[in-house]
PDB file of C-alpha atoms in Angstrom:
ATOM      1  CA  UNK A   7     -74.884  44.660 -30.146  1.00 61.00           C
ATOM      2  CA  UNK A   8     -78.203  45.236 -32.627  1.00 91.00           C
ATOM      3  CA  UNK A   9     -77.173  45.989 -36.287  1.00 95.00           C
ATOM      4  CA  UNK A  10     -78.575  49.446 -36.074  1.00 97.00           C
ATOM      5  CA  UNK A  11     -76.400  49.764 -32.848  1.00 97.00           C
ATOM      6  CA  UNK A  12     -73.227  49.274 -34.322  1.00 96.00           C
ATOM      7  CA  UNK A  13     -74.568  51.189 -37.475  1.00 97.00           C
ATOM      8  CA  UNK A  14     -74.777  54.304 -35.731  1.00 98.00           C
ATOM      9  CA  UNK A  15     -71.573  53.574 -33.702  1.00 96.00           C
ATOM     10  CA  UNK A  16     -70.012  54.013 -37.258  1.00 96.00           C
ATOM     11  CA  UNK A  17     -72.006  56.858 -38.632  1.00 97.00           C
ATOM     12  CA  UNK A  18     -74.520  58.337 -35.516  1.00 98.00           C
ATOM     13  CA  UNK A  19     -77.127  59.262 -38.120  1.00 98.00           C
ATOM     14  CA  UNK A  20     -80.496  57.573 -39.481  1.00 98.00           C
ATOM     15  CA  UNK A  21     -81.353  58.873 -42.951  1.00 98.00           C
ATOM     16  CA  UNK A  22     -85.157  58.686 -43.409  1.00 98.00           C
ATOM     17  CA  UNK A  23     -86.533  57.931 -46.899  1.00 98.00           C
ATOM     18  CA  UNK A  24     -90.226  59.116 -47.489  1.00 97.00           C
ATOM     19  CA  UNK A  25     -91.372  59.142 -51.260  1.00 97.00           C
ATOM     20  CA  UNK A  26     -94.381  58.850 -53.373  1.00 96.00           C
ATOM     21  CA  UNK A  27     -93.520  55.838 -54.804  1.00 95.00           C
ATOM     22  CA  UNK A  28     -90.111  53.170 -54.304  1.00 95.00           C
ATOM     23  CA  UNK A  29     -89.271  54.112 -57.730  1.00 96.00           C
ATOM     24  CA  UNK A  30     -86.043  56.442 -56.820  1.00 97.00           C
ATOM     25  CA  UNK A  31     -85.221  54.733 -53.674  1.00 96.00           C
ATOM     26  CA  UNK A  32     -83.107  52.358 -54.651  1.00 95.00           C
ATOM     27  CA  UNK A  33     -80.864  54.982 -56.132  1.00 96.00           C
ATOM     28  CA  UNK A  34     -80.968  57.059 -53.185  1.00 97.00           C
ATOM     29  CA  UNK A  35     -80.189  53.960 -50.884  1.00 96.00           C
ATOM     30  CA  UNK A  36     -77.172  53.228 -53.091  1.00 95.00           C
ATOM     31  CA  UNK A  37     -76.013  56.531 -52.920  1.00 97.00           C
ATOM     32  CA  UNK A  38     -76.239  56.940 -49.128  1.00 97.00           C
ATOM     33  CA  UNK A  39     -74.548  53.886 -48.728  1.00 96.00           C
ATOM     34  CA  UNK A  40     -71.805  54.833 -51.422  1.00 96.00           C
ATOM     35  CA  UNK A  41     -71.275  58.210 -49.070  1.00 97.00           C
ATOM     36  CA  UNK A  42     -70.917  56.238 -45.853  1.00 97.00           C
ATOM     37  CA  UNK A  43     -74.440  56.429 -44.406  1.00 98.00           C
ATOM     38  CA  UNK A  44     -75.020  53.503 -42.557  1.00 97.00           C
ATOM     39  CA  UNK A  45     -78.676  53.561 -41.230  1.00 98.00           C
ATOM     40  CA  UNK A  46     -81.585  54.120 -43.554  1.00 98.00           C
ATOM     41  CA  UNK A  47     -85.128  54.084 -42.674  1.00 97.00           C
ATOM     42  CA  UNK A  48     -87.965  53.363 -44.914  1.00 98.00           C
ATOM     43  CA  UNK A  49     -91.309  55.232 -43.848  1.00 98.00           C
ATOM     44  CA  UNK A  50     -94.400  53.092 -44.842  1.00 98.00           C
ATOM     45  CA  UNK A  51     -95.804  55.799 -46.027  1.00 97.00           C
ATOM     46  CA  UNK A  52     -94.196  55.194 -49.129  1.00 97.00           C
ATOM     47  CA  UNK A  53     -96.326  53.161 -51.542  1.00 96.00           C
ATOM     48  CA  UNK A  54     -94.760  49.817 -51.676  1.00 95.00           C
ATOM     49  CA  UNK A  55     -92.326  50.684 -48.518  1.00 96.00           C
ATOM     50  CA  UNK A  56     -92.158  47.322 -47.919  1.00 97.00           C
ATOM     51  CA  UNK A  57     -91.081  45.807 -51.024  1.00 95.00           C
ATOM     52  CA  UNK A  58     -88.658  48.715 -51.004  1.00 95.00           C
ATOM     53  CA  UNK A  59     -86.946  47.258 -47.565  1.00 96.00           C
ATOM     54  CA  UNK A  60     -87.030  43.730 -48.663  1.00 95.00           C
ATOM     55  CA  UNK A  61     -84.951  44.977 -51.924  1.00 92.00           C
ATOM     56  CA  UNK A  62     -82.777  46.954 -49.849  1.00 91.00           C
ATOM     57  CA  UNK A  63     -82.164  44.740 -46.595  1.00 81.00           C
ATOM     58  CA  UNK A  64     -78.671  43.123 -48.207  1.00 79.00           C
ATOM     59  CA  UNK A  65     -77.393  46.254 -49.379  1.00 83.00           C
ATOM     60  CA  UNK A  66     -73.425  46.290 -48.597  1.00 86.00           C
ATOM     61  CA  UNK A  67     -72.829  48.267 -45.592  1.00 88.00           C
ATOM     62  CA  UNK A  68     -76.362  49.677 -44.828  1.00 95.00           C
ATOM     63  CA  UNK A  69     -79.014  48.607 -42.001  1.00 97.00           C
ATOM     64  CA  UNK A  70     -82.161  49.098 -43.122  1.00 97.00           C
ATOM     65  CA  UNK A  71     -85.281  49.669 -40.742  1.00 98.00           C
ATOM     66  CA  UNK A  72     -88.694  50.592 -41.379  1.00 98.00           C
ATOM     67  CA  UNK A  73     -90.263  53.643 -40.439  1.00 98.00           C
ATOM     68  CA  UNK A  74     -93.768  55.539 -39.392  1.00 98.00           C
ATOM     69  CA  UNK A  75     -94.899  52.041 -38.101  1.00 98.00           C
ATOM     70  CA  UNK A  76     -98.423  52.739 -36.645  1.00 98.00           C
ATOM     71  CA  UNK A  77     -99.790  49.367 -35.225  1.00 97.00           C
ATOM     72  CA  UNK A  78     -98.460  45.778 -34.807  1.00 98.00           C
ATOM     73  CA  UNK A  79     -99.353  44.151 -37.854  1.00 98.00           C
ATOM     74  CA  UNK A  80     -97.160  46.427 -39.611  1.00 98.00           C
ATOM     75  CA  UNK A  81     -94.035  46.017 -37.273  1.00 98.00           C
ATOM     76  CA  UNK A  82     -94.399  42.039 -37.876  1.00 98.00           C
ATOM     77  CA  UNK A  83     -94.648  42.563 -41.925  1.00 98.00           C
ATOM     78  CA  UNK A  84     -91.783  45.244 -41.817  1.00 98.00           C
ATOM     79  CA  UNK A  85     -89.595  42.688 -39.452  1.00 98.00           C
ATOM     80  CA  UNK A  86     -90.445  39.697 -42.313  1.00 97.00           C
ATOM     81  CA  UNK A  87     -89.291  42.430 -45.040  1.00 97.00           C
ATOM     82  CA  UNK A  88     -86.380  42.627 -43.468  1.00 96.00           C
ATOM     83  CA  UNK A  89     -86.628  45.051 -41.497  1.00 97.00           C
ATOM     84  CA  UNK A  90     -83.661  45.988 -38.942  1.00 97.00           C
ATOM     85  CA  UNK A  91     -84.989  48.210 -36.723  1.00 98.00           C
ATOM     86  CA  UNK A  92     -88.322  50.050 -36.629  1.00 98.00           C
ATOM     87  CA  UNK A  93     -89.440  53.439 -35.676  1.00 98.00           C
ATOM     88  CA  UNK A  94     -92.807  55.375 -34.820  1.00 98.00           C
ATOM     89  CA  UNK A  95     -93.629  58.870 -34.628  1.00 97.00           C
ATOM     90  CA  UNK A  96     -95.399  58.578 -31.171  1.00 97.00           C
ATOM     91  CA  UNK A  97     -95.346  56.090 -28.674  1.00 98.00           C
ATOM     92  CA  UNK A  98     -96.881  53.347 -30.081  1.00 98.00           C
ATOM     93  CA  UNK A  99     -96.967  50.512 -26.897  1.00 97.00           C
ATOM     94  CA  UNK A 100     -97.723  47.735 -29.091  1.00 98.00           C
ATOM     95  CA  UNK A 101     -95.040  48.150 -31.777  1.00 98.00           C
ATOM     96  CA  UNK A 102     -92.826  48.246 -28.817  1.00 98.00           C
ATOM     97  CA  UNK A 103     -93.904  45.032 -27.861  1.00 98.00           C
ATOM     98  CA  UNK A 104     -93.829  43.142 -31.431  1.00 98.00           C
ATOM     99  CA  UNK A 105     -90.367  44.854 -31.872  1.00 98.00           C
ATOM    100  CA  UNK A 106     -89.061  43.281 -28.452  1.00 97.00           C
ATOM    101  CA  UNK A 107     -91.078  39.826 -29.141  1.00 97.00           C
ATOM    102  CA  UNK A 108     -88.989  39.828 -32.561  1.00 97.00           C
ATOM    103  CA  UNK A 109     -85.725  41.093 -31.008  1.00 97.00           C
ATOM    104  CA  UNK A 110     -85.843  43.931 -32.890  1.00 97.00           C
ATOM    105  CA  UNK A 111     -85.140  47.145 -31.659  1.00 98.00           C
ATOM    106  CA  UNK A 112     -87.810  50.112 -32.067  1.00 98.00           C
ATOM    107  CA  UNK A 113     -86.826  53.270 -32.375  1.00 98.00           C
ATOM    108  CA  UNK A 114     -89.833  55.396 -30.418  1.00 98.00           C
ATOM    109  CA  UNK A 115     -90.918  58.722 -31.179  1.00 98.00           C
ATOM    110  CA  UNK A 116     -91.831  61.158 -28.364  1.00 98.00           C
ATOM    111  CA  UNK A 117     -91.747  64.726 -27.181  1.00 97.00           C
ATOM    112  CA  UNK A 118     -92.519  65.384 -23.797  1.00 97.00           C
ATOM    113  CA  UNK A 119     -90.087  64.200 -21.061  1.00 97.00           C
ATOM    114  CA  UNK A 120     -93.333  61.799 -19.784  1.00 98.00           C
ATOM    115  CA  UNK A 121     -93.504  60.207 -23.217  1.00 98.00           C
ATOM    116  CA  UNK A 122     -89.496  59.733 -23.500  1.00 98.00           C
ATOM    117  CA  UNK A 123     -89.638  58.162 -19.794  1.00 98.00           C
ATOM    118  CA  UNK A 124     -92.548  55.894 -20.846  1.00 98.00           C
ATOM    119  CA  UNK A 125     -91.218  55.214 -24.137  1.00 98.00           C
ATOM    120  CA  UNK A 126     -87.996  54.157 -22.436  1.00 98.00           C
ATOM    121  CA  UNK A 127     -89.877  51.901 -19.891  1.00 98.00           C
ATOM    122  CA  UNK A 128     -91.801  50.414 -22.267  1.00 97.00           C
ATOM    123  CA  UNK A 129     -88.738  48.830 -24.004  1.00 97.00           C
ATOM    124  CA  UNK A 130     -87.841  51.105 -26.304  1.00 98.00           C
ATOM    125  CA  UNK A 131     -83.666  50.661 -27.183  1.00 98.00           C
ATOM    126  CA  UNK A 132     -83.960  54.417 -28.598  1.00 98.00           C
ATOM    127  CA  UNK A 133     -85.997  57.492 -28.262  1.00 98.00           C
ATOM    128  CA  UNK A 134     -86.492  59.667 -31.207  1.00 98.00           C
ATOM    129  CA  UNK A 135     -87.546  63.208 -29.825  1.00 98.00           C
ATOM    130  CA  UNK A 136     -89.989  64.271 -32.641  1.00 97.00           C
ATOM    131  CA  UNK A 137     -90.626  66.870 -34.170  1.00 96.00           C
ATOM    132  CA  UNK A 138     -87.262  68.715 -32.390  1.00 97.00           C
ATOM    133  CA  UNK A 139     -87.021  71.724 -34.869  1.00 92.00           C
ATOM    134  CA  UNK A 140     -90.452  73.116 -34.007  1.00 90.00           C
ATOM    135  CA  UNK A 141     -89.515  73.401 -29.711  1.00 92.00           C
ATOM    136  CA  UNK A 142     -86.079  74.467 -29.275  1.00 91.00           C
ATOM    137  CA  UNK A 143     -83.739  72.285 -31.168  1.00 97.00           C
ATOM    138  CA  UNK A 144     -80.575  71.615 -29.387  1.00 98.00           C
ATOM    139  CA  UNK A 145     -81.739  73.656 -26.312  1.00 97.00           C
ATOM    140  CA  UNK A 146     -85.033  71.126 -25.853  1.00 98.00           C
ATOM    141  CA  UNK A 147     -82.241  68.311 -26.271  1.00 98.00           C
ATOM    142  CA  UNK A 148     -79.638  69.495 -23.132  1.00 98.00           C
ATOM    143  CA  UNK A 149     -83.428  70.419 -20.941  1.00 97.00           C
ATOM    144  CA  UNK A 150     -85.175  67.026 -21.401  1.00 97.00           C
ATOM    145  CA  UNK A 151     -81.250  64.863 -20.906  1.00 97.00           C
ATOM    146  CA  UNK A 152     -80.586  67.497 -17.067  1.00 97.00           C
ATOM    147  CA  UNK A 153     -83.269  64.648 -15.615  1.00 97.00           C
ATOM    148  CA  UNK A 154     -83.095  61.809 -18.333  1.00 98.00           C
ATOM    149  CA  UNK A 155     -79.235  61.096 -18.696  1.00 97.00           C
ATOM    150  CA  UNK A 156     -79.522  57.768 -19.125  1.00 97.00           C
ATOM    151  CA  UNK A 157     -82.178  57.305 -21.865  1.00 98.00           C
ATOM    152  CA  UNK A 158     -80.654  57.355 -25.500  1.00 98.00           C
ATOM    153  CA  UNK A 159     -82.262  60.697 -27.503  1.00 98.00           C
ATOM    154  CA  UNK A 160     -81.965  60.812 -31.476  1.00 98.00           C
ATOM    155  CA  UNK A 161     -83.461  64.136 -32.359  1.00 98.00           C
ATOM    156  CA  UNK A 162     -85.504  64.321 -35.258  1.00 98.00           C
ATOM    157  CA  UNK A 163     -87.349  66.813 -37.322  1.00 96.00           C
ATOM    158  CA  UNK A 164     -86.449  69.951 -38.867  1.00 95.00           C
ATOM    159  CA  UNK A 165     -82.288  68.661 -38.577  1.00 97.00           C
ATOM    160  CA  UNK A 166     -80.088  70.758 -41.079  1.00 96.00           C
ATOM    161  CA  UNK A 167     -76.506  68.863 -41.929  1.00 96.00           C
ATOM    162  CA  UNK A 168     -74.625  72.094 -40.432  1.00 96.00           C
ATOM    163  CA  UNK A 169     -76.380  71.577 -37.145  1.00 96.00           C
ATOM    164  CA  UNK A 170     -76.630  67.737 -36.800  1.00 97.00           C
ATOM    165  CA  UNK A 171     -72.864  67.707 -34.860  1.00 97.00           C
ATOM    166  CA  UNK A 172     -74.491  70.290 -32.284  1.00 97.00           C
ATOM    167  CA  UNK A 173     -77.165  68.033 -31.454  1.00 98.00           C
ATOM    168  CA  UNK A 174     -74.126  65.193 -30.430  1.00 97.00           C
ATOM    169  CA  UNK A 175     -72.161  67.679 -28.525  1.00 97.00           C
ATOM    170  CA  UNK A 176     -75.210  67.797 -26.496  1.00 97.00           C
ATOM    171  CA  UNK A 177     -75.485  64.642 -25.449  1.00 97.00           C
ATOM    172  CA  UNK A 178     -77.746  62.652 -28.384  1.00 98.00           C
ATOM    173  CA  UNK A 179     -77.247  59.334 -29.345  1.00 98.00           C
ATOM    174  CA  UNK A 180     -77.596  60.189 -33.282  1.00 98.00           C
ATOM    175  CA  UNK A 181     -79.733  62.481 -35.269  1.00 98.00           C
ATOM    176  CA  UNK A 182     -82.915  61.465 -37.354  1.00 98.00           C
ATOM    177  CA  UNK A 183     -82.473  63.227 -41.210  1.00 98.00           C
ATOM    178  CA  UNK A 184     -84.994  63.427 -43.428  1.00 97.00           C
ATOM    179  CA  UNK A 185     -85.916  66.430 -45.840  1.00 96.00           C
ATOM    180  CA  UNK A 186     -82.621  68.160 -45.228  1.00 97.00           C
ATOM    181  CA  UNK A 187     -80.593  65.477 -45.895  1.00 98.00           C
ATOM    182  CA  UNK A 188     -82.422  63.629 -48.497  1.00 98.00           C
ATOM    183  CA  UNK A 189     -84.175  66.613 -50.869  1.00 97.00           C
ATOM    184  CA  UNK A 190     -85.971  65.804 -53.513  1.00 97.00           C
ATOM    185  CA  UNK A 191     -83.876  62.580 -54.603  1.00 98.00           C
ATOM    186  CA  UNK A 192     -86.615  59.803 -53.104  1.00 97.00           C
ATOM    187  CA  UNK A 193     -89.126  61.687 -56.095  1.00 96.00           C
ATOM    188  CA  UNK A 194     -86.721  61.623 -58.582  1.00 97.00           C
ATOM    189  CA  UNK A 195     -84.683  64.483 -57.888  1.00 97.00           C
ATOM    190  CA  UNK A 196     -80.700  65.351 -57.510  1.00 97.00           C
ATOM    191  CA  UNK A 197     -78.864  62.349 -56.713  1.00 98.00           C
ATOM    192  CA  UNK A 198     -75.810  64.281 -57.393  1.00 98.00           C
ATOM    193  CA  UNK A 199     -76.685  67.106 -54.694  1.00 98.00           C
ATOM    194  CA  UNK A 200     -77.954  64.148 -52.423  1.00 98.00           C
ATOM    195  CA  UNK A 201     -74.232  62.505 -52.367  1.00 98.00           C
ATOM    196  CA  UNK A 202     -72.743  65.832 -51.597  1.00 98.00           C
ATOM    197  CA  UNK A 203     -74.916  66.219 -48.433  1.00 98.00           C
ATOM    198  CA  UNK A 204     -74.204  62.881 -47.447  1.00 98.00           C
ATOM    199  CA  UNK A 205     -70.423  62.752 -47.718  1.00 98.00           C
ATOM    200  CA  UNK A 206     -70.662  66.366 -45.608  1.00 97.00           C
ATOM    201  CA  UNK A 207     -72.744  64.660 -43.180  1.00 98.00           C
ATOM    202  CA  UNK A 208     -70.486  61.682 -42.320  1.00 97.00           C
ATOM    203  CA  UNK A 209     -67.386  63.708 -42.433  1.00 96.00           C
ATOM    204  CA  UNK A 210     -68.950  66.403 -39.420  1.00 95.00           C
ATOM    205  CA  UNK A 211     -70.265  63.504 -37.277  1.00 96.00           C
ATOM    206  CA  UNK A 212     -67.286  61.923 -37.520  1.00 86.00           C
ATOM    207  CA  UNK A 213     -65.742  61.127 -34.452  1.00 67.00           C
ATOM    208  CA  UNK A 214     -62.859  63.617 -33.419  1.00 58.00           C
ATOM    209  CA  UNK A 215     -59.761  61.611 -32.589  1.00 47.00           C
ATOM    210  CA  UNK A 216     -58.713  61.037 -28.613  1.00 43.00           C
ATOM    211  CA  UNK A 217     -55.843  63.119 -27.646  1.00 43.00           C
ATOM    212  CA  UNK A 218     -52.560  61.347 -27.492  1.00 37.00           C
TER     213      UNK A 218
END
């Protein structure tokens, strides 16, 4: 089992960190961590993203990936970093490639149901269906799993905390959380409102206990 696989087998949700500079994200990586969120990824679209992973990559309790990876060269500098995992917001063939040549698993993003199946067959160990807010949410989800059962979805984009358990119940893998989850806290904003969110997040994807 990856890290990020049994990360999300204790808390089925990546919280995704985008800020205009790594100045706040340490604090907002403790505090995720400190609420029981157990994936985090790091867009390199921060300024100084990387530095921010390398910092972060023995944090108790958190697996730390790096995210909007474009092109190789960045998936082999985010995996030296420290990087977990790493995810794309299209289907990116060769960051597939450097993520399975480093035994790292990528995290692809697609839409369609022809980029999920290509994504998929291209090595991808998860498929983030991006941007899912803007086409039907939850519905999009249950259409695109009816022919692709098999292929493990993490919906992404537009994701309030109230509806992330829907998107479970139908079948996803976990659910990508950025702006909803995270606010303002990554540019220096409520770290206090950001824990709140957090702990409500873990407790409704908790998993609901087997009947006796």
């Amino acid at each position: 089992m990856s890290a990020l696989a049994g990360a999300l087998a204790r808390c089925p949700a990546i919280a995704i960190v985008r800020a205009r500079s790594v100045r706040y994200v340490p604090a907002v990586l403790d505090v995720l961590a400190g609420a029981g969120v157990t994936a985090v990824e790091v867009a390199l679209t921060t300024p100084g993203g990387l530095r921010a992973i390398e910092g972060a990559a023995t944090t108790p309790g958190l697996v730390v990936g790096a995210g909007t990876v474009l092109h190789a060269a960045q998936a082999r500098a985010a995996v030296d970093a420290g990087a977990r995992y790493l995810v794309t917001p299209a289907v990116v063939p060769d960051v597939i490639a450097a993520g399975v040549d480093a035994g790292v698993p990528v995290v692809c993003g697609a839409l369609s149901p022809t980029e999920i199946l290509a994504s998929a067959r291209a090595g991808a160990a998860l498929v983030k269906v991006f941007p899912i807010g803007t086409v039907g949410g939850v519905g999009y989800l249950r259409a695109v799993r009816a022919p692709l059962p098999d292929i493990p979805l993490v919906p992404t984009g537009g994701i309030s905390v109230a509806e992330s358990v829907g998107y479970l119940r139908a079948g996803a893998r976990a659910v990508g959380m950025g702006g909803p989850l995270v606010g303002d806290a990554a540019d220096g904003g409520d770290l206090a409102a950001l824990a709140g969110r957090a702990e409500t997040l873990v407790r409704t994807l908790r998993p609901e206990p087997a009947d006796a």
